mmCIF file of C-alpha atoms in Angstrom:
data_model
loop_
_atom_site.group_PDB
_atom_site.id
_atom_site.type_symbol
_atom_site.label_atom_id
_atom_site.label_comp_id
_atom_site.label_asym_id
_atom_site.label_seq_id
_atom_site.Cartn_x
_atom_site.Cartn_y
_atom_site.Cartn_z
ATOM 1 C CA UNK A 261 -23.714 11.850 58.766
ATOM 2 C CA UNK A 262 -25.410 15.111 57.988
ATOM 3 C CA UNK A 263 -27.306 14.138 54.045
ATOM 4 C CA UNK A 264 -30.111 11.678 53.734
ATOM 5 C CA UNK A 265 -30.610 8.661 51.410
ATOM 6 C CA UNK A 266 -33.369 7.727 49.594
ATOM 7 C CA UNK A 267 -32.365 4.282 47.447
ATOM 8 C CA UNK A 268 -34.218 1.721 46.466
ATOM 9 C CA UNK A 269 -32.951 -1.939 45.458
ATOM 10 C CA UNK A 270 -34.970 -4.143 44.173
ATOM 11 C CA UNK A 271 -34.953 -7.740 41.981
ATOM 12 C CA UNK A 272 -38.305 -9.084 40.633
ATOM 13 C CA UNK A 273 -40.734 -9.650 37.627
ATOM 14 C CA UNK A 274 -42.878 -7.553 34.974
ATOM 15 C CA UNK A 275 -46.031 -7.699 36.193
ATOM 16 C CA UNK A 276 -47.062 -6.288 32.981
ATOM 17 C CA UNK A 277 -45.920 -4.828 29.453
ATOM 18 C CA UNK A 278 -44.096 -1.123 29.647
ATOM 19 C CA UNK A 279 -46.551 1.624 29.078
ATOM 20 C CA UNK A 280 -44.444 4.405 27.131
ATOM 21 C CA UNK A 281 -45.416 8.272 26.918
ATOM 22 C CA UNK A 282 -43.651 10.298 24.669
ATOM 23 C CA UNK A 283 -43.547 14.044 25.984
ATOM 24 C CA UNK A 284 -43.854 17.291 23.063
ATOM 25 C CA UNK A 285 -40.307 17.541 24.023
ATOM 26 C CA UNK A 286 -39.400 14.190 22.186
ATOM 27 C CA UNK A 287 -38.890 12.682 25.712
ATOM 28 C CA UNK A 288 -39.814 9.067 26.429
ATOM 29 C CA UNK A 289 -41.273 7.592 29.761
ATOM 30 C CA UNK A 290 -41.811 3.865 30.800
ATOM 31 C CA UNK A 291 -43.842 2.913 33.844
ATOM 32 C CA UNK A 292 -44.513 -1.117 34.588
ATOM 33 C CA UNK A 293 -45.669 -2.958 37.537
ATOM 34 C CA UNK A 294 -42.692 -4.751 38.849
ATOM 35 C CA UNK A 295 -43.147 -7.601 41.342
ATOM 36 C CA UNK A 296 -40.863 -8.756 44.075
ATOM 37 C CA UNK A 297 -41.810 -11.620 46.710
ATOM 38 C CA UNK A 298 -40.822 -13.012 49.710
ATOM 39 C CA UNK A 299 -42.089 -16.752 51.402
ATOM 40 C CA UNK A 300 -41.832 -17.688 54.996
ATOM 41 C CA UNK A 301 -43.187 -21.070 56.910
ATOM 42 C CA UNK A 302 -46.618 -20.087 59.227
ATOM 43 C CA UNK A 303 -44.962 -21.527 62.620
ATOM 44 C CA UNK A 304 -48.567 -22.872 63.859
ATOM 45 C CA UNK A 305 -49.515 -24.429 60.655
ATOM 46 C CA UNK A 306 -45.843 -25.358 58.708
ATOM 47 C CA UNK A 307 -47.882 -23.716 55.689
ATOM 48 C CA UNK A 308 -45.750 -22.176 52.987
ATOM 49 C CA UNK A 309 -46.729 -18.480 52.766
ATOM 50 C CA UNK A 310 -45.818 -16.428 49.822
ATOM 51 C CA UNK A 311 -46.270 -12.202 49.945
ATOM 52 C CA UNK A 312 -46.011 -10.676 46.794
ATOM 53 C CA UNK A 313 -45.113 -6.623 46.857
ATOM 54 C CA UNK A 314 -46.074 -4.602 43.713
ATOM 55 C CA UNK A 315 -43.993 -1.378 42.685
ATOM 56 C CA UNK A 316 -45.139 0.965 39.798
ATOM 57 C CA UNK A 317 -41.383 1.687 38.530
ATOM 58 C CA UNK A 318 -40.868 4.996 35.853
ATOM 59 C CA UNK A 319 -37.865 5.077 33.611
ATOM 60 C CA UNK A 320 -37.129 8.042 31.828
ATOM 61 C CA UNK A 321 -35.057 9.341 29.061
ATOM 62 C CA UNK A 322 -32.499 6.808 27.381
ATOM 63 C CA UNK A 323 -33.005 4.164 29.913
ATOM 64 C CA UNK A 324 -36.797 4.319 29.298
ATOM 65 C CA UNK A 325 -35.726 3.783 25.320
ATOM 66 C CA UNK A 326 -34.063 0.619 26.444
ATOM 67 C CA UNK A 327 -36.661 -0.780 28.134
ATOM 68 C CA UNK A 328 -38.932 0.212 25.446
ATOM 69 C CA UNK A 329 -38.079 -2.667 23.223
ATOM 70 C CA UNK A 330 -36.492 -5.570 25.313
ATOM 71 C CA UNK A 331 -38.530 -5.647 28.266
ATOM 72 C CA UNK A 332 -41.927 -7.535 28.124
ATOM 73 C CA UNK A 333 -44.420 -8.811 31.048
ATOM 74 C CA UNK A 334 -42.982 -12.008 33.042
ATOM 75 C CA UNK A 335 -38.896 -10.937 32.504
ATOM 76 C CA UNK A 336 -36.584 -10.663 35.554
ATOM 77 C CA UNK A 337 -35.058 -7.231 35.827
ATOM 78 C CA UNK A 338 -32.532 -5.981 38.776
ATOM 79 C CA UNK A 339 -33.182 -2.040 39.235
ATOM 80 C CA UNK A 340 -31.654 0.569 41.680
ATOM 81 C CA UNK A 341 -33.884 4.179 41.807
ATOM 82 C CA UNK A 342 -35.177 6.096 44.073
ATOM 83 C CA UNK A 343 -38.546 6.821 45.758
ATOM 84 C CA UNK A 344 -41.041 9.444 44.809
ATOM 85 C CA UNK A 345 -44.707 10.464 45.839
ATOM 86 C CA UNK A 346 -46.847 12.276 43.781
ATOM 87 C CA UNK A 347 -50.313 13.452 44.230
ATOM 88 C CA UNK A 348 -52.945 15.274 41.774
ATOM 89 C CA UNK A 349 -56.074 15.597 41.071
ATOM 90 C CA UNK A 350 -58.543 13.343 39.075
ATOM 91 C CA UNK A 351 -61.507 14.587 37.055
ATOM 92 C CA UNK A 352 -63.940 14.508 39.687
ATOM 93 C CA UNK A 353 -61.862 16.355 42.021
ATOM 94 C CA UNK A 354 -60.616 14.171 44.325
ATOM 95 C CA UNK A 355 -57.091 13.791 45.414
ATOM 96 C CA UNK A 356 -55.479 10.822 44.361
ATOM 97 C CA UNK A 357 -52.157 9.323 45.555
ATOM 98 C CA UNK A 358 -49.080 7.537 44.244
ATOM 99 C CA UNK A 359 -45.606 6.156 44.947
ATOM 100 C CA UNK A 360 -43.619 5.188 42.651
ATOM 101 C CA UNK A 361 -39.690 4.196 42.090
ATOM 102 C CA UNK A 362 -37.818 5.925 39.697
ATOM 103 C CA UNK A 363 -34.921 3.836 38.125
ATOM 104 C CA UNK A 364 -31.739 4.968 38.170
ATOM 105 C CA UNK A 365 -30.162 1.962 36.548
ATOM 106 C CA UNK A 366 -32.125 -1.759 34.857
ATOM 107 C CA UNK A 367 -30.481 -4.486 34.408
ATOM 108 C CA UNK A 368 -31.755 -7.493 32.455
ATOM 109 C CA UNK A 369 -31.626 -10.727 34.226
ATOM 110 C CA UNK A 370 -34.123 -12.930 32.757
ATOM 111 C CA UNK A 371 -35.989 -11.904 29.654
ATOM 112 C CA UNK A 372 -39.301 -14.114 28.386
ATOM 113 C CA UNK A 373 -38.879 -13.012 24.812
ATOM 114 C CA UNK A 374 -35.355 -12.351 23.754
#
């Protein structure tokens, strides 16, 4: 197999409401926290551990104008996108760091506030 591929799966929970930017161009962006976890039994102590993972997801264009209006902190949404880093500069100077996923496709699987 000579191409690469860079996909992302993921099933979890707003971790907050969608922030939305609206570029000159008329253009509308969404980013939210999205939270996905995983539990597994400590052998040595039989304690129930849960590990919660959060992902700073983007949305852009028509999908990011769906999620504008239906999608709210605490709903369930299944999401395939793709992985990207970015890095720039804050006011002070100093190089900051990001990764975020970029959705290709949202679906709705549990929503809070219909």
């Amino acid at each position: 197999m000579n191409g690469t591929i860079n996909k992302v799966i993921l099933l979890g929970n707003l971790g907050d409401d969608i922030k939305i930017h609206r570029f000159e161009s008329n253009q509308l962006l969404a980013r939210f926290p999205l939270a996905t976890s995983e539990s597994y039994t400590d052998k040595a102590t039989q304690e129930k551990i849960q590990k919660t993972e959060w992902h700073t997801i983007v949305a852009k264009g028509k999908l990011a104008e769906v999620c504008q209006g239906n999608l709210h902190k605490g709903d369930k949404i299944y999401l395939e996108g793709k992985i990207k880093n970015r890095k720039w500069d804050d006011e002070s100077g100093q190089t900051k760091y990001i990764t975020e996923i970029y959705a290709d496709k949202i679906e709705f699987i549990s929503l809070k506030n219909p």
